[in-house]
Amino acid sequence: MNKFPAKFIDMLAKEIVYMMAMKSSVSLEVNGWEQIFAKCVGAEWIR
């Protein structure tokens, strides 16, 4: 606990690049950021 996974930065960068490539408008507001962060730390995102 309180430690980021070794691949956290790689996964975060991958998610941001994916968003920039696939979506017409990129927004890292609350829901988008929460979802990406949860994926990067291996958690389940519940809205």
mmCIF file of C-alpha atoms in Angstrom:
data_model
loop_
_atom_site.group_PDB
_atom_site.id
_atom_site.type_symbol
_atom_site.label_atom_id
_atom_site.label_comp_id
_atom_site.label_asym_id
_atom_site.label_seq_id
_atom_site.Cartn_x
_atom_site.Cartn_y
_atom_site.Cartn_z
ATOM 1 C CA MET A 1 0.000 0.000 0.000
ATOM 2 C CA ASN A 2 1.098 3.584 -0.653
ATOM 3 C CA LYS A 3 3.380 2.432 -3.468
ATOM 4 C CA PHE A 4 2.772 2.879 -7.157
ATOM 5 C CA PRO A 5 3.173 -0.155 -9.418
ATOM 6 C CA ALA A 6 6.469 -0.345 -11.312
ATOM 7 C CA LYS A 7 4.713 0.249 -14.647
ATOM 8 C CA PHE A 8 2.540 3.142 -13.415
ATOM 9 C CA ILE A 9 4.211 5.827 -15.546
ATOM 10 C CA ASP A 10 4.195 3.613 -18.641
ATOM 11 C CA MET A 11 0.508 2.813 -18.228
ATOM 12 C CA LEU A 12 -0.403 6.445 -17.531
ATOM 13 C CA ALA A 13 1.463 7.671 -20.605
ATOM 14 C CA LYS A 14 -0.136 4.945 -22.723
ATOM 15 C CA GLU A 15 -3.640 5.922 -21.581
ATOM 16 C CA ILE A 16 -3.067 9.626 -22.247
ATOM 17 C CA VAL A 17 -1.582 8.986 -25.697
ATOM 18 C CA TYR A 18 -4.505 6.681 -26.493
ATOM 19 C CA MET A 19 -6.992 9.379 -25.478
ATOM 20 C CA MET A 20 -5.214 11.985 -27.587
ATOM 21 C CA ALA A 21 -5.136 9.682 -30.626
ATOM 22 C CA MET A 22 -8.674 8.328 -30.437
ATOM 23 C CA LYS A 23 -10.858 11.125 -29.106
ATOM 24 C CA SER A 24 -11.656 14.415 -30.774
ATOM 25 C CA SER A 25 -11.443 16.321 -27.492
ATOM 26 C CA VAL A 26 -9.221 15.310 -24.605
ATOM 27 C CA SER A 27 -10.435 16.058 -21.115
ATOM 28 C CA LEU A 28 -8.874 14.774 -17.913
ATOM 29 C CA GLU A 29 -11.637 15.933 -15.660
ATOM 30 C CA VAL A 30 -12.707 14.031 -12.586
ATOM 31 C CA ASN A 31 -14.289 10.915 -14.147
ATOM 32 C CA GLY A 32 -11.675 10.502 -16.867
ATOM 33 C CA TRP A 33 -8.778 10.963 -14.472
ATOM 34 C CA GLU A 34 -10.292 8.630 -11.856
ATOM 35 C CA GLN A 35 -10.812 5.914 -14.434
ATOM 36 C CA ILE A 36 -7.255 6.175 -15.787
ATOM 37 C CA PHE A 37 -5.710 6.304 -12.306
ATOM 38 C CA ALA A 38 -7.668 3.260 -11.143
ATOM 39 C CA LYS A 39 -6.521 1.285 -14.182
ATOM 40 C CA CYS A 40 -2.889 2.294 -13.619
ATOM 41 C CA VAL A 41 -2.866 1.181 -9.969
ATOM 42 C CA GLY A 42 -4.805 -2.015 -10.646
ATOM 43 C CA ALA A 43 -8.014 -0.925 -8.906
ATOM 44 C CA GLU A 44 -11.605 -1.222 -9.998
ATOM 45 C CA TRP A 45 -13.172 2.114 -10.915
ATOM 46 C CA ILE A 46 -16.740 2.432 -9.697
ATOM 47 C CA ARG A 47 -18.717 5.427 -10.770
#
